[in-house]
mmCIF file of C-alpha atoms and ligand atoms in Angstrom:
data_model
loop_
_atom_site.group_PDB
_atom_site.id
_atom_site.type_symbol
_atom_site.label_atom_id
_atom_site.label_comp_id
_atom_site.label_asym_id
_atom_site.label_seq_id
_atom_site.Cartn_x
_atom_site.Cartn_y
_atom_site.Cartn_z
ATOM 1 C CA UNK A 1 -2.380 -4.730 -4.585
ATOM 2 C CA UNK A 2 0.886 -5.093 -6.498
ATOM 3 C CA UNK A 3 4.310 -4.886 -4.860
ATOM 4 C CA UNK A 4 7.260 -4.270 -7.220
ATOM 5 C CA UNK A 5 10.747 -4.585 -5.714
ATOM 6 C CA UNK A 6 12.992 -1.614 -6.529
ATOM 7 C CA UNK A 7 16.495 -2.890 -5.716
ATOM 8 C CA UNK A 8 18.077 -6.103 -4.438
ATOM 9 C CA UNK A 9 18.615 -4.694 -0.919
ATOM 10 C CA UNK A 10 15.906 -2.144 -0.253
ATOM 11 C CA UNK A 11 12.576 -0.668 -1.389
ATOM 12 C CA UNK A 12 9.411 -1.569 -3.180
ATOM 13 C CA UNK A 13 6.623 0.342 -4.914
ATOM 14 C CA UNK A 14 3.074 -0.608 -3.973
ATOM 15 C CA UNK A 15 0.276 0.013 -6.523
ATOM 16 C CA UNK A 16 -3.463 -0.541 -6.412
ATOM 17 C CA UNK A 17 -4.235 0.702 -2.926
ATOM 18 C CA UNK A 18 -5.548 3.909 -1.346
ATOM 19 C CA UNK A 19 -4.152 4.152 2.173
ATOM 20 C CA UNK A 20 -7.239 6.108 3.330
ATOM 21 C CA UNK A 21 -9.412 3.012 2.922
ATOM 22 C CA UNK A 22 -7.722 -0.354 3.349
ATOM 23 C CA UNK A 23 -9.073 -3.515 4.923
ATOM 24 C CA UNK A 24 -7.268 -5.597 7.524
ATOM 25 C CA UNK A 25 -5.831 -8.130 5.020
ATOM 26 C CA UNK A 26 -4.427 -5.357 2.849
ATOM 27 C CA UNK A 27 -2.933 -3.713 5.918
ATOM 28 C CA UNK A 28 -1.286 -6.987 6.912
ATOM 29 C CA UNK A 29 0.129 -7.376 3.384
ATOM 30 C CA UNK A 30 1.560 -3.838 3.676
ATOM 31 C CA UNK A 31 3.197 -4.717 6.962
ATOM 32 C CA UNK A 32 4.666 -7.879 5.477
ATOM 33 C CA UNK A 33 5.990 -5.875 2.540
ATOM 34 C CA UNK A 34 7.493 -3.336 4.839
ATOM 35 C CA UNK A 35 9.305 -5.947 6.979
ATOM 36 C CA UNK A 36 10.712 -7.462 3.757
ATOM 37 C CA UNK A 37 11.592 -4.339 1.750
ATOM 38 C CA UNK A 38 12.125 -1.795 4.594
ATOM 39 C CA UNK A 39 10.812 1.122 2.476
ATOM 40 C CA UNK A 40 7.479 1.239 0.606
ATOM 41 C CA UNK A 41 6.478 3.867 -1.977
ATOM 42 C CA UNK A 42 2.805 4.632 -2.678
ATOM 43 C CA UNK A 43 1.932 7.001 -5.536
ATOM 44 C CA UNK A 44 -1.187 9.179 -5.939
ATOM 45 C CA UNK A 45 -2.461 9.043 -2.381
ATOM 46 C CA UNK A 46 -5.123 11.562 -1.382
ATOM 47 C CA UNK A 47 -4.625 11.539 2.371
ATOM 48 C CA UNK A 48 -6.024 14.293 4.586
ATOM 49 C CA UNK A 49 -4.126 15.068 7.772
ATOM 50 C CA UNK A 50 -6.655 13.051 9.787
ATOM 51 C CA UNK A 51 -6.379 10.058 7.403
ATOM 52 C CA UNK A 52 -2.567 10.268 7.577
ATOM 53 C CA UNK A 53 -2.694 10.195 11.407
ATOM 54 C CA UNK A 54 -5.304 7.396 11.388
ATOM 55 C CA UNK A 55 -3.241 5.288 9.013
ATOM 56 C CA UNK A 56 -0.196 5.758 11.276
ATOM 57 C CA UNK A 57 -2.263 4.658 14.333
ATOM 58 C CA UNK A 58 -2.967 1.323 12.671
ATOM 59 C CA UNK A 59 0.698 0.438 13.330
ATOM 60 C CA UNK A 60 0.533 1.526 16.990
ATOM 61 C CA UNK A 61 0.732 4.580 19.230
ATOM 62 C CA UNK A 62 2.072 7.640 17.456
ATOM 63 C CA UNK A 63 5.373 9.206 18.419
ATOM 64 C CA UNK A 64 5.283 12.831 19.520
ATOM 65 C CA UNK A 65 8.164 14.841 18.161
ATOM 66 C CA UNK A 66 10.143 16.241 21.150
ATOM 67 C CA UNK A 67 10.597 19.596 19.499
ATOM 68 C CA UNK A 68 6.814 19.964 19.148
ATOM 69 C CA UNK A 69 5.488 18.722 22.479
ATOM 70 C CA UNK A 70 3.916 21.657 24.324
ATOM 71 C CA UNK A 71 4.264 23.859 21.278
ATOM 72 C CA UNK A 72 1.919 22.398 18.708
ATOM 73 C CA UNK A 73 -1.611 21.094 18.922
ATOM 74 C CA UNK A 74 -0.569 17.927 16.999
ATOM 75 C CA UNK A 75 3.002 17.007 18.027
ATOM 76 C CA UNK A 76 2.398 13.685 16.210
ATOM 77 C CA UNK A 77 2.660 15.473 12.846
ATOM 78 C CA UNK A 78 5.901 17.102 11.767
ATOM 79 C CA UNK A 79 5.682 19.665 8.940
ATOM 80 C CA UNK A 80 8.916 19.845 6.982
ATOM 81 C CA UNK A 81 9.206 22.958 4.816
ATOM 82 C CA UNK A 82 12.056 24.440 2.821
ATOM 83 C CA UNK A 83 13.666 26.975 5.128
ATOM 84 C CA UNK A 84 16.841 27.200 3.111
ATOM 85 C CA UNK A 85 19.835 24.909 2.776
ATOM 86 C CA UNK A 86 21.682 26.332 5.796
ATOM 87 C CA UNK A 87 18.753 25.532 8.068
ATOM 88 C CA UNK A 88 17.927 22.051 6.871
ATOM 89 C CA UNK A 89 18.510 19.281 9.439
ATOM 90 C CA UNK A 90 17.559 16.327 7.263
ATOM 91 C CA UNK A 91 20.374 16.533 4.730
ATOM 92 C CA UNK A 92 22.386 14.028 6.727
ATOM 93 C CA UNK A 93 22.172 10.270 6.939
ATOM 94 C CA UNK A 94 19.970 9.633 9.954
ATOM 95 C CA UNK A 95 17.329 7.489 11.582
ATOM 96 C CA UNK A 96 14.459 9.641 12.880
ATOM 97 C CA UNK A 97 14.811 10.944 16.443
ATOM 98 C CA UNK A 98 17.202 8.154 17.436
ATOM 99 C CA UNK A 99 18.038 10.220 20.583
ATOM 100 C CA UNK A 100 14.674 9.160 22.034
ATOM 101 C CA UNK A 101 14.764 6.267 24.541
ATOM 102 C CA UNK A 102 12.031 4.731 22.379
ATOM 103 C CA UNK A 103 12.782 6.071 18.882
ATOM 104 C CA UNK A 104 10.115 5.956 16.191
ATOM 105 C CA UNK A 105 9.839 2.553 14.569
ATOM 106 C CA UNK A 106 8.174 3.756 11.384
ATOM 107 C CA UNK A 107 7.964 7.066 9.538
ATOM 108 C CA UNK A 108 5.168 7.848 7.096
ATOM 109 C CA UNK A 109 5.995 10.822 4.869
ATOM 110 C CA UNK A 110 3.562 12.411 2.441
ATOM 111 C CA UNK A 111 4.475 14.956 -0.168
ATOM 112 C CA UNK A 112 2.202 18.001 -0.050
ATOM 113 C CA UNK A 113 4.240 20.268 -2.335
ATOM 114 C CA UNK A 114 7.269 19.229 -4.353
ATOM 115 C CA UNK A 115 9.779 21.367 -6.207
ATOM 116 C CA UNK A 116 9.932 21.239 -10.022
ATOM 117 C CA UNK A 117 13.382 19.666 -9.788
ATOM 118 C CA UNK A 118 15.468 18.112 -6.975
ATOM 119 C CA UNK A 119 14.399 17.297 -3.436
ATOM 120 C CA UNK A 120 14.869 13.524 -3.711
ATOM 121 C CA UNK A 121 15.217 11.376 -0.627
ATOM 122 C CA UNK A 122 17.538 8.387 -0.243
ATOM 123 C CA UNK A 123 17.227 5.411 2.102
ATOM 124 C CA UNK A 124 19.930 2.823 2.877
ATOM 125 C CA UNK A 125 19.468 -0.683 4.272
ATOM 126 C CA UNK A 126 21.236 -1.136 7.582
ATOM 127 C CA UNK A 127 20.677 -4.899 7.362
ATOM 128 C CA UNK A 128 22.810 -4.896 4.184
ATOM 129 C CA UNK A 129 25.299 -2.492 5.831
ATOM 130 C CA UNK A 130 25.798 -4.837 8.778
ATOM 131 C CA UNK A 131 26.045 -7.877 6.563
ATOM 132 C CA UNK A 132 28.720 -6.130 4.423
ATOM 133 C CA UNK A 133 31.130 -5.842 7.384
ATOM 134 C CA UNK A 134 33.834 -8.385 8.147
ATOM 135 C CA UNK A 135 33.046 -10.950 10.817
ATOM 136 C CA UNK A 136 35.819 -9.390 12.975
ATOM 137 C CA UNK A 137 34.181 -5.946 12.899
ATOM 138 C CA UNK A 138 30.700 -7.430 13.397
ATOM 139 C CA UNK A 139 31.936 -9.210 16.540
ATOM 140 C CA UNK A 140 33.660 -6.070 17.800
ATOM 141 C CA UNK A 141 30.513 -3.952 17.316
ATOM 142 C CA UNK A 142 27.964 -6.390 18.635
ATOM 143 C CA UNK A 143 28.348 -5.731 22.428
ATOM 144 C CA UNK A 144 28.772 -1.943 21.969
ATOM 145 C CA UNK A 145 26.314 0.842 22.682
ATOM 146 C CA UNK A 146 26.413 4.363 21.297
ATOM 147 C CA UNK A 147 25.095 7.661 22.634
ATOM 148 C CA UNK A 148 22.443 9.379 20.508
ATOM 149 C CA UNK A 149 21.818 13.020 21.425
ATOM 150 C CA UNK A 150 19.562 15.999 20.534
ATOM 151 C CA UNK A 151 16.522 17.912 21.805
ATOM 152 C CA UNK A 152 17.958 17.726 25.361
ATOM 153 C CA UNK A 153 17.764 13.940 25.199
ATOM 154 C CA UNK A 154 20.555 11.387 25.347
ATOM 155 C CA UNK A 155 20.026 7.661 24.904
ATOM 156 C CA UNK A 156 22.492 4.761 24.766
ATOM 157 C CA UNK A 157 21.372 2.297 22.117
ATOM 158 C CA UNK A 158 22.965 -0.904 20.865
ATOM 159 C CA UNK A 159 25.194 -0.360 17.820
ATOM 160 C CA UNK A 160 23.750 -3.551 16.312
ATOM 161 C CA UNK A 161 20.086 -3.957 16.945
ATOM 162 C CA UNK A 162 17.804 -6.917 16.371
ATOM 163 C CA UNK A 163 14.641 -6.129 14.477
ATOM 164 C CA UNK A 164 11.694 -7.245 16.627
ATOM 165 C CA UNK A 165 9.638 -8.413 13.638
ATOM 166 C CA UNK A 166 12.217 -10.063 11.393
ATOM 167 C CA UNK A 167 14.937 -11.084 13.896
ATOM 168 C CA UNK A 168 17.569 -9.673 11.515
ATOM 169 C CA UNK A 169 20.523 -7.661 12.762
ATOM 170 C CA UNK A 170 20.900 -4.080 11.573
ATOM 171 C CA UNK A 171 23.610 -1.447 12.159
ATOM 172 C CA UNK A 172 22.067 1.299 14.341
ATOM 173 C CA UNK A 173 24.290 4.402 14.246
ATOM 174 C CA UNK A 174 23.768 7.487 12.139
ATOM 175 C CA UNK A 175 25.314 10.784 11.143
ATOM 176 C CA UNK A 176 22.572 12.942 12.656
ATOM 177 C CA UNK A 177 22.280 11.844 16.290
ATOM 178 C CA UNK A 178 25.044 9.363 17.136
ATOM 179 C CA UNK A 179 27.826 11.168 19.062
ATOM 180 C CA UNK A 180 30.157 8.527 20.455
ATOM 181 C CA UNK A 181 30.433 4.921 21.656
ATOM 182 C CA UNK A 182 29.672 4.303 25.298
ATOM 183 C CA UNK A 183 32.852 4.267 27.312
ATOM 184 C CA UNK A 184 34.859 5.963 24.560
ATOM 185 C CA UNK A 185 35.563 9.652 23.822
ATOM 186 C CA UNK A 186 34.290 11.624 20.829
ATOM 187 C CA UNK A 187 37.806 11.590 19.331
ATOM 188 C CA UNK A 188 38.183 7.851 19.776
ATOM 189 C CA UNK A 189 34.744 7.178 18.383
ATOM 190 C CA UNK A 190 34.784 9.486 15.394
ATOM 191 C CA UNK A 191 36.829 7.492 12.866
ATOM 192 C CA UNK A 192 34.841 4.301 13.353
ATOM 193 C CA UNK A 193 31.498 6.114 13.455
ATOM 194 C CA UNK A 194 32.383 7.894 10.212
ATOM 195 C CA UNK A 195 33.361 4.606 8.646
ATOM 196 C CA UNK A 196 30.086 2.961 9.688
ATOM 197 C CA UNK A 197 27.915 5.823 8.385
ATOM 198 C CA UNK A 198 29.899 5.877 5.122
ATOM 199 C CA UNK A 199 29.563 2.079 4.763
ATOM 200 C CA UNK A 200 25.900 2.311 5.764
ATOM 201 C CA UNK A 201 25.140 4.796 3.024
ATOM 202 C CA UNK A 202 26.847 3.036 0.083
ATOM 203 C CA UNK A 203 24.904 3.478 -3.158
ATOM 204 C CA UNK A 204 24.512 -0.246 -3.766
ATOM 205 C CA UNK A 205 22.528 -0.656 -0.502
ATOM 206 C CA UNK A 206 20.440 2.475 -1.140
ATOM 207 C CA UNK A 207 17.395 3.630 -3.085
ATOM 208 C CA UNK A 208 16.547 7.109 -4.216
ATOM 209 C CA UNK A 209 13.000 8.481 -4.594
ATOM 210 C CA UNK A 210 11.975 11.253 -6.951
ATOM 211 C CA UNK A 211 8.905 12.767 -5.240
ATOM 212 C CA UNK A 212 5.586 13.611 -6.894
ATOM 213 C CA UNK A 213 2.838 15.461 -5.075
ATOM 214 C CA UNK A 214 0.609 13.017 -3.070
ATOM 215 C CA UNK A 215 3.334 10.374 -2.832
ATOM 216 C CA UNK A 216 3.510 8.574 0.512
ATOM 217 C CA UNK A 217 6.626 6.701 1.604
ATOM 218 C CA UNK A 218 6.793 4.506 4.680
ATOM 219 C CA UNK A 219 10.125 3.397 6.124
ATOM 220 C CA UNK A 220 11.355 1.364 9.036
ATOM 221 C CA UNK A 221 13.813 3.400 11.097
ATOM 222 C CA UNK A 222 15.023 0.279 12.869
ATOM 223 C CA UNK A 223 16.802 -0.932 9.741
ATOM 224 C CA UNK A 224 17.253 2.063 7.417
ATOM 225 C CA UNK A 225 18.927 5.436 7.423
ATOM 226 C CA UNK A 226 17.712 8.237 5.149
ATOM 227 C CA UNK A 227 19.000 11.495 3.626
ATOM 228 C CA UNK A 228 16.982 14.356 2.107
ATOM 229 C CA UNK A 229 18.957 16.089 -0.681
ATOM 230 C CA UNK A 230 18.626 19.885 -0.572
ATOM 231 C CA UNK A 231 19.265 20.709 -4.260
ATOM 232 C CA UNK A 232 16.170 22.813 -5.022
ATOM 233 C CA UNK A 233 17.286 26.285 -3.874
ATOM 234 C CA UNK A 234 14.423 28.384 -2.522
ATOM 235 C CA UNK A 235 11.642 26.443 -4.253
ATOM 236 C CA UNK A 236 8.786 25.461 -1.943
ATOM 237 C CA UNK A 237 8.830 21.870 -0.695
ATOM 238 C CA UNK A 238 6.430 20.701 1.983
ATOM 239 C CA UNK A 239 6.303 17.249 3.486
ATOM 240 C CA UNK A 240 4.243 15.980 6.416
ATOM 241 C CA UNK A 241 5.619 13.217 8.609
ATOM 242 C CA UNK A 242 3.812 10.956 11.054
ATOM 243 C CA UNK A 243 5.897 8.519 13.087
ATOM 244 C CA UNK A 244 4.978 5.461 15.120
ATOM 245 C CA UNK A 245 6.429 5.081 18.615
ATOM 246 C CA UNK A 246 8.937 2.265 18.696
ATOM 247 C CA UNK A 247 10.243 -0.066 21.380
ATOM 248 C CA UNK A 248 13.458 0.268 23.411
ATOM 249 C CA UNK A 249 16.132 -0.910 20.888
ATOM 250 C CA UNK A 250 17.666 -4.306 21.763
HETATM 251 C C1 SIN B 301 13.015 13.240 7.078
HETATM 252 O O1 SIN B 301 14.233 13.253 7.236
HETATM 253 O O2 SIN B 301 12.273 12.612 7.825
HETATM 254 C C2 SIN B 301 12.419 14.002 5.929
HETATM 255 C C3 SIN B 301 12.876 13.534 4.612
HETATM 256 C C4 SIN B 301 12.477 14.410 3.482
HETATM 257 O O3 SIN B 301 12.099 15.597 3.712
HETATM 258 O O4 SIN B 301 12.513 13.972 2.340
#
């Protein structure tokens, strides 16, 4: 297995493995790579739905998407298809389902069908975002919580969370789910939230992936935000996402 770092702050490409058949030591090396690089790209993976789910389960219990529970036989697998730009909900900097009291730790996305052009995804390191702030702002943010809302769920999470595996601090607000700081109004919160999401999505702390069919990308929602660019018109694009249930953010 070869791991090639993609940028100074985030991302690596892993070659020489098939995720459908990896032994324990390779799995541990993948985990180590993920804790270090936050996003891992695997090309040319032939994963069936069952293999995708099984690979996810190696990291822990799977997360059931709240919009699918009671509606789909497999609420652990989210199918993301092109339904037009006006209906997309992923073209915003976000961390998956952060409104959940125990939001997904990891997301594992596989490309089933990709458009001829466009449809890239970007990820940004929220370790690097936090580290880029002044010590004054870091101190101000550290005791705060923010409300994350959607799917009839509302959870107050720390604005700065400590990653349970690495012990590093990451900014944990996003443009998709975070509505306001606890104890503050929407209007009071908005300017600072906008500033944090803007700072947290700066290009020099981000990576951008051009998808090929059968790519698999794994990311750590506890320390990255991501953004799916809808620049492919009506062309078909189909992704399948499996997420791992995370812990209560601390
Ligand atoms: C997502 O936001 O989880 C999906 C990203 C993508 O479709 O590229």
